[in-house]
Amino acid sequence: MRTRPLKVALLGCGVVGSEVARIMTTHADDLAARIGAPVELAGVAVRRPSRVREGIPAELITTDATALVKRGDIDVVVEVIGGIEPARTLITTAFEYGASVVSANKALLAQDGAALHAVAEDHDADLYYEAAVAGAIPLIRPLRESLAGDKVNRVLGIVNGTTNFILDAMDSTGAGYQEALDEATALGYAEADPTADVEGFDAAAKTAILAGIAFHTRVRLDDVYREGMTEVTAADFASAKQMGCTIKLLAICERAADGASVTARVHPAMIPLSHPLASVRGAYNAVFVESDAAGQLMFYGPGAGGSPTASAVLGDLVAVCRNRLNGATGPGESAYAALPVSGMGDVVTRYHISLDVADKPGVLAQVATVFAEHGVSIDTVRQQGKDGEASLVVVTHRASDASLSGTVEALRSLDTVRGVASIMRVEGE
Ligand SMILES: NC(=O)c1ccc[n+]([C@@H]2O[C@H](COP(=O)([O-])OP(=O)(O)OC[C@H]3O[C@@H](n4cnc5c(N)ncnc54)[C@H](OP(=O)(O)O)[C@@H]3O)[C@@H](O)[C@H]2O)c1
């Protein structure tokens, strides 16, 4: 074993960074044996230096992250600050000064992953970010390495623990969205400002990263269709139950049937209770991967939290350190397939539509005609009427999102349709 240690600069020492530092210290001997050289924490950059940081020698703490990455003797920079700046400039500088980088920063990688990969490649350095998608769950390395000989057709996952906690609470207690969100906030599963989670921004960033790796195609954040889950109601859950389904906020990356394009989207959807993703409870994450040769694979585990996320960061750190000792680099960005990324209109799936209609003869036939005119075939219809008003629940066969949008627009213009109460996609069948 080499005795000269590999030097690690830790940028950020919050929820994730403090756990990375702890594991680096407590597992130092095992890490050295697995890497083939000791790893040494050379410096820790933070914003508030006076905060007590248990187990971290005070002389390692600095507020000058730039000076730390520019030291010239750093082998690996671990970026767990988060956000776009200064993280982006610090990572770029780290490459320029000869270091490889491990990051957990989904927002930055979804936005600027291609550019950062290019800088890494220019400097013969590694950029690893297993922790950026679904916390502790090994997903990026399986897609990038284990499935490198296969062809991935679909990735379907629950990649945000906060929203899964809220939807699971709504499902199991019958609570409304606000009540379930309040509970999630009180228990520490939702942030004071939950927008990034409940509006699907966090999941969309992870979806862009996953789709890019799965399809060897550059998928930008703007390419990902995004719909949050704030409009999901207790009535939607009641409808889902009647269909033998539950509701999840899903990240879906799909190859088109002809294989010539891909789509990436995040939205709430009904999935059958028999689907493995339906039983993912609380704040857990799970990702279902379908490929040509392997068939169906499911990855499951804690998608966030200091220690689980640090596990993924440490796994990357070991891999990057091994590469460095071998004078090599691991896989970089693979975007050779360069498939076009289609918009939501081209997505083909099933739909559950709930309509408020006048309770009089002929309405059902009128509604069915509108569906037929737009080429959307109906699977089942359920009607409930009271006091001259009725609700009509229509479940369709597979149709394009564009055809469904046209259908809904036409339905809204019918005198006998009082309103479209909800539209939900049905996935996982
Ligand atoms: N938390 C999770 O469960 C989780 C899961 C997956 C991925 N991630 C990702 O991991 C990253 C870190 O998340 P976190 O939850 O650990 O965040 P956090 O608890 O807010 O920690 C951020 C750390 O960065 C430091 N920092 C902020 N601005 C800085 C600057 N300009 N220069 C130097 N240091 C600075 C902070 O210093 P102070 O300590 O002085 O404030 C703090 O130590 C993010 O990209 C996040 O998306 C987190």
mmCIF file of N, CA, C and O in Angstrom, residues 348-395:
data_model
loop_
_atom_site.group_PDB
_atom_site.id
_atom_site.type_symbol
_atom_site.label_atom_id
_atom_site.label_comp_id
_atom_site.label_asym_id
_atom_site.label_seq_id
_atom_site.Cartn_x
_atom_site.Cartn_y
_atom_site.Cartn_z
ATOM 1 N N VAL A 348 -47.143 8.675 -24.693
ATOM 2 C CA VAL A 348 -48.335 7.835 -24.846
ATOM 3 C C VAL A 348 -48.572 7.091 -23.532
ATOM 4 O O VAL A 348 -47.684 6.398 -23.033
ATOM 5 N N THR A 349 -49.765 7.286 -22.965
ATOM 6 C CA THR A 349 -50.082 6.598 -21.707
ATOM 7 C C THR A 349 -51.607 6.514 -21.545
ATOM 8 O O THR A 349 -52.357 6.880 -22.447
ATOM 9 N N ARG A 350 -52.058 6.030 -20.391
ATOM 10 C CA ARG A 350 -53.505 5.967 -20.122
ATOM 11 C C ARG A 350 -53.896 7.126 -19.207
ATOM 12 O O ARG A 350 -53.045 7.677 -18.511
ATOM 13 N N TYR A 351 -55.187 7.448 -19.192
ATOM 14 C CA TYR A 351 -55.642 8.605 -18.412
ATOM 15 C C TYR A 351 -56.900 8.260 -17.617
ATOM 16 O O TYR A 351 -57.750 7.495 -18.081
ATOM 17 N N HIS A 352 -56.973 8.898 -16.446
ATOM 18 C CA HIS A 352 -58.162 8.824 -15.600
ATOM 19 C C HIS A 352 -58.712 10.241 -15.549
ATOM 20 O O HIS A 352 -58.039 11.160 -15.081
ATOM 21 N N ILE A 353 -59.939 10.435 -16.081
ATOM 22 C CA ILE A 353 -60.504 11.791 -16.155
ATOM 23 C C ILE A 353 -61.814 11.822 -15.385
ATOM 24 O O ILE A 353 -62.677 10.971 -15.580
ATOM 25 N N SER A 354 -61.932 12.820 -14.526
ATOM 26 C CA SER A 354 -63.141 12.952 -13.732
ATOM 27 C C SER A 354 -63.881 14.218 -14.174
ATOM 28 O O SER A 354 -63.314 15.313 -14.131
ATOM 29 N N LEU A 355 -65.137 14.056 -14.628
ATOM 30 C CA LEU A 355 -65.906 15.191 -15.161
ATOM 31 C C LEU A 355 -67.149 15.437 -14.317
ATOM 32 O O LEU A 355 -67.792 14.491 -13.859
ATOM 33 N N ASP A 356 -67.497 16.725 -14.135
ATOM 34 C CA ASP A 356 -68.797 17.062 -13.541
ATOM 35 C C ASP A 356 -69.725 17.371 -14.713
ATOM 36 O O ASP A 356 -69.429 18.272 -15.520
ATOM 37 N N VAL A 357 -70.835 16.629 -14.806
ATOM 38 C CA VAL A 357 -71.725 16.788 -15.971
ATOM 39 C C VAL A 357 -73.181 16.924 -15.525
ATOM 40 O O VAL A 357 -73.532 16.600 -14.383
ATOM 41 N N ALA A 358 -74.020 17.407 -16.446
ATOM 42 C CA ALA A 358 -75.465 17.472 -16.177
ATOM 43 C C ALA A 358 -76.014 16.045 -16.171
ATOM 44 O O ALA A 358 -75.600 15.219 -16.985
ATOM 45 N N ASP A 359 -76.913 15.772 -15.225
ATOM 46 C CA ASP A 359 -77.455 14.408 -15.105
ATOM 47 C C ASP A 359 -78.706 14.301 -15.973
ATOM 48 O O ASP A 359 -79.840 14.406 -15.477
ATOM 49 N N LYS A 360 -78.505 14.178 -17.268
ATOM 50 C CA LYS A 360 -79.670 14.025 -18.158
ATOM 51 C C LYS A 360 -79.320 13.093 -19.309
ATOM 52 O O LYS A 360 -78.130 12.884 -19.603
ATOM 53 N N PRO A 361 -80.335 12.561 -19.967
ATOM 54 C CA PRO A 361 -80.079 11.574 -21.017
ATOM 55 C C PRO A 361 -79.220 12.149 -22.143
ATOM 56 O O PRO A 361 -79.305 13.340 -22.465
ATOM 57 N N GLY A 362 -78.371 11.327 -22.716
ATOM 58 C CA GLY A 362 -77.584 11.725 -23.881
ATOM 59 C C GLY A 362 -76.207 12.276 -23.569
ATOM 60 O O GLY A 362 -75.367 12.420 -24.459
ATOM 61 N N VAL A 363 -75.949 12.612 -22.283
ATOM 62 C CA VAL A 363 -74.657 13.226 -21.933
ATOM 63 C C VAL A 363 -73.514 12.241 -22.170
ATOM 64 O O VAL A 363 -72.481 12.593 -22.746
ATOM 65 N N LEU A 364 -73.737 11.011 -21.733
ATOM 66 C CA LEU A 364 -72.687 9.994 -21.869
ATOM 67 C C LEU A 364 -72.312 9.811 -23.341
ATOM 68 O O LEU A 364 -71.123 9.759 -23.687
ATOM 69 N N ALA A 365 -73.335 9.771 -24.213
ATOM 70 C CA ALA A 365 -73.074 9.587 -25.645
ATOM 71 C C ALA A 365 -72.297 10.777 -26.207
ATOM 72 O O ALA A 365 -71.355 10.622 -26.992
ATOM 73 N N GLN A 366 -72.674 11.987 -25.751
ATOM 74 C CA GLN A 366 -71.997 13.216 -26.208
ATOM 75 C C GLN A 366 -70.498 13.177 -25.828
ATOM 76 O O GLN A 366 -69.624 13.463 -26.639
ATOM 77 N N VAL A 367 -70.252 12.805 -24.577
ATOM 78 C CA VAL A 367 -68.869 12.745 -24.070
ATOM 79 C C VAL A 367 -68.085 11.681 -24.831
ATOM 80 O O VAL A 367 -66.951 11.918 -25.270
ATOM 81 N N ALA A 368 -68.710 10.516 -25.035
ATOM 82 C CA ALA A 368 -68.022 9.420 -25.738
ATOM 83 C C ALA A 368 -67.668 9.837 -27.166
ATOM 84 O O ALA A 368 -66.594 9.496 -27.676
ATOM 85 N N THR A 369 -68.535 10.626 -27.794
ATOM 86 C CA THR A 369 -68.275 11.089 -29.167
ATOM 87 C C THR A 369 -67.013 11.969 -29.210
ATOM 88 O O THR A 369 -66.181 11.851 -30.107
ATOM 89 N N VAL A 370 -66.877 12.855 -28.207
ATOM 90 C CA VAL A 370 -65.705 13.749 -28.174
ATOM 91 C C VAL A 370 -64.423 12.919 -28.069
ATOM 92 O O VAL A 370 -63.436 13.184 -28.776
ATOM 93 N N PHE A 371 -64.450 11.911 -27.219
ATOM 94 C CA PHE A 371 -63.255 11.048 -27.097
ATOM 95 C C PHE A 371 -62.949 10.395 -28.440
ATOM 96 O O PHE A 371 -61.814 10.402 -28.910
ATOM 97 N N ALA A 372 -64.005 9.844 -29.084
ATOM 98 C CA ALA A 372 -63.812 9.128 -30.356
ATOM 99 C C ALA A 372 -63.273 10.069 -31.433
ATOM 100 O O ALA A 372 -62.372 9.715 -32.189
ATOM 101 N N GLU A 373 -63.819 11.298 -31.455
ATOM 102 C CA GLU A 373 -63.382 12.272 -32.481
ATOM 103 C C GLU A 373 -61.891 12.591 -32.366
ATOM 104 O O GLU A 373 -61.256 12.978 -33.336
ATOM 105 N N HIS A 374 -61.348 12.465 -31.158
ATOM 106 C CA HIS A 374 -59.921 12.775 -30.958
ATOM 107 C C HIS A 374 -59.051 11.529 -30.938
ATOM 108 O O HIS A 374 -57.874 11.595 -30.585
ATOM 109 N N GLY A 375 -59.660 10.397 -31.295
ATOM 110 C CA GLY A 375 -58.881 9.156 -31.393
ATOM 111 C C GLY A 375 -58.455 8.600 -30.053
ATOM 112 O O GLY A 375 -57.473 7.861 -29.964
ATOM 113 N N VAL A 376 -59.201 8.962 -28.983
ATOM 114 C CA VAL A 376 -58.867 8.439 -27.658
ATOM 115 C C VAL A 376 -59.907 7.379 -27.302
ATOM 116 O O VAL A 376 -61.095 7.678 -27.154
ATOM 117 N N SER A 377 -59.454 6.145 -27.178
ATOM 118 C CA SER A 377 -60.387 5.050 -26.954
ATOM 119 C C SER A 377 -60.654 4.877 -25.451
ATOM 120 O O SER A 377 -59.734 4.915 -24.633
ATOM 121 N N ILE A 378 -61.944 4.694 -25.117
ATOM 122 C CA ILE A 378 -62.339 4.589 -23.697
ATOM 123 C C ILE A 378 -62.265 3.142 -23.229
ATOM 124 O O ILE A 378 -62.732 2.236 -23.922
ATOM 125 N N ASP A 379 -61.674 2.952 -22.044
ATOM 126 C CA ASP A 379 -61.614 1.611 -21.456
ATOM 127 C C ASP A 379 -62.831 1.386 -20.565
ATOM 128 O O ASP A 379 -63.614 0.464 -20.786
ATOM 129 N N THR A 380 -63.013 2.264 -19.558
ATOM 130 C CA THR A 380 -64.183 2.128 -18.678
ATOM 131 C C THR A 380 -64.798 3.496 -18.403
ATOM 132 O O THR A 380 -64.112 4.520 -18.452
ATOM 133 N N VAL A 381 -66.111 3.485 -18.087
ATOM 134 C CA VAL A 381 -66.800 4.718 -17.668
ATOM 135 C C VAL A 381 -67.607 4.394 -16.428
ATOM 136 O O VAL A 381 -68.237 3.333 -16.351
ATOM 137 N N ARG A 382 -67.538 5.295 -15.449
ATOM 138 C CA ARG A 382 -68.358 5.106 -14.251
ATOM 139 C C ARG A 382 -69.146 6.401 -14.035
ATOM 140 O O ARG A 382 -68.586 7.493 -14.110
ATOM 141 N N GLN A 383 -70.464 6.265 -13.774
ATOM 142 C CA GLN A 383 -71.288 7.463 -13.620
ATOM 143 C C GLN A 383 -72.008 7.434 -12.281
ATOM 144 O O GLN A 383 -72.523 6.405 -11.871
ATOM 145 N N GLN A 384 -71.987 8.605 -11.595
ATOM 146 C CA GLN A 384 -72.749 8.710 -10.358
ATOM 147 C C GLN A 384 -73.582 9.974 -10.459
ATOM 148 O O GLN A 384 -73.045 11.031 -10.801
ATOM 149 N N GLY A 385 -74.884 9.897 -10.172
ATOM 150 C CA GLY A 385 -75.707 11.096 -10.318
ATOM 151 C C GLY A 385 -76.463 11.432 -9.050
ATOM 152 O O GLY A 385 -76.802 10.553 -8.265
ATOM 153 N N LYS A 386 -76.634 12.773 -8.840
ATOM 154 C CA LYS A 386 -77.542 13.192 -7.764
ATOM 155 C C LYS A 386 -77.994 14.641 -8.018
ATOM 156 O O LYS A 386 -77.206 15.480 -8.458
ATOM 157 N N ASP A 387 -79.266 14.918 -7.752
ATOM 158 C CA ASP A 387 -79.845 16.259 -7.857
ATOM 159 C C ASP A 387 -79.563 16.936 -9.196
ATOM 160 O O ASP A 387 -79.156 18.104 -9.239
ATOM 161 N N GLY A 388 -79.740 16.251 -10.283
ATOM 162 C CA GLY A 388 -79.555 16.860 -11.601
ATOM 163 C C GLY A 388 -78.111 17.006 -12.030
ATOM 164 O O GLY A 388 -77.817 17.403 -13.150
ATOM 165 N N GLU A 389 -77.150 16.743 -11.132
ATOM 166 C CA GLU A 389 -75.720 16.815 -11.480
ATOM 167 C C GLU A 389 -75.150 15.399 -11.396
ATOM 168 O O GLU A 389 -75.655 14.562 -10.658
ATOM 169 N N ALA A 390 -74.106 15.149 -12.121
ATOM 170 C CA ALA A 390 -73.512 13.808 -12.089
ATOM 171 C C ALA A 390 -72.002 13.914 -12.236
ATOM 172 O O ALA A 390 -71.486 14.926 -12.710
ATOM 173 N N SER A 391 -71.327 12.900 -11.785
ATOM 174 C CA SER A 391 -69.889 12.856 -12.077
ATOM 175 C C SER A 391 -69.626 11.636 -12.943
ATOM 176 O O SER A 391 -70.267 10.591 -12.785
ATOM 177 N N LEU A 392 -68.721 11.841 -13.859
ATOM 178 C CA LEU A 392 -68.417 10.811 -14.848
ATOM 179 C C LEU A 392 -66.923 10.549 -14.759
ATOM 180 O O LEU A 392 -66.121 11.473 -14.874
ATOM 181 N N VAL A 393 -66.549 9.298 -14.505
ATOM 182 C CA VAL A 393 -65.121 8.973 -14.454
ATOM 183 C C VAL A 393 -64.802 8.112 -15.664
ATOM 184 O O VAL A 393 -65.360 7.028 -15.839
ATOM 185 N N VAL A 394 -63.906 8.626 -16.506
ATOM 186 C CA VAL A 394 -63.539 7.925 -17.742
ATOM 187 C C VAL A 394 -62.091 7.468 -17.622
ATOM 188 O O VAL A 394 -61.211 8.258 -17.262
ATOM 189 N N VAL A 395 -61.846 6.197 -17.898
ATOM 190 C CA VAL A 395 -60.458 5.700 -17.966
ATOM 191 C C VAL A 395 -60.214 5.291 -19.409
ATOM 192 O O VAL A 395 -61.015 4.557 -19.995
#
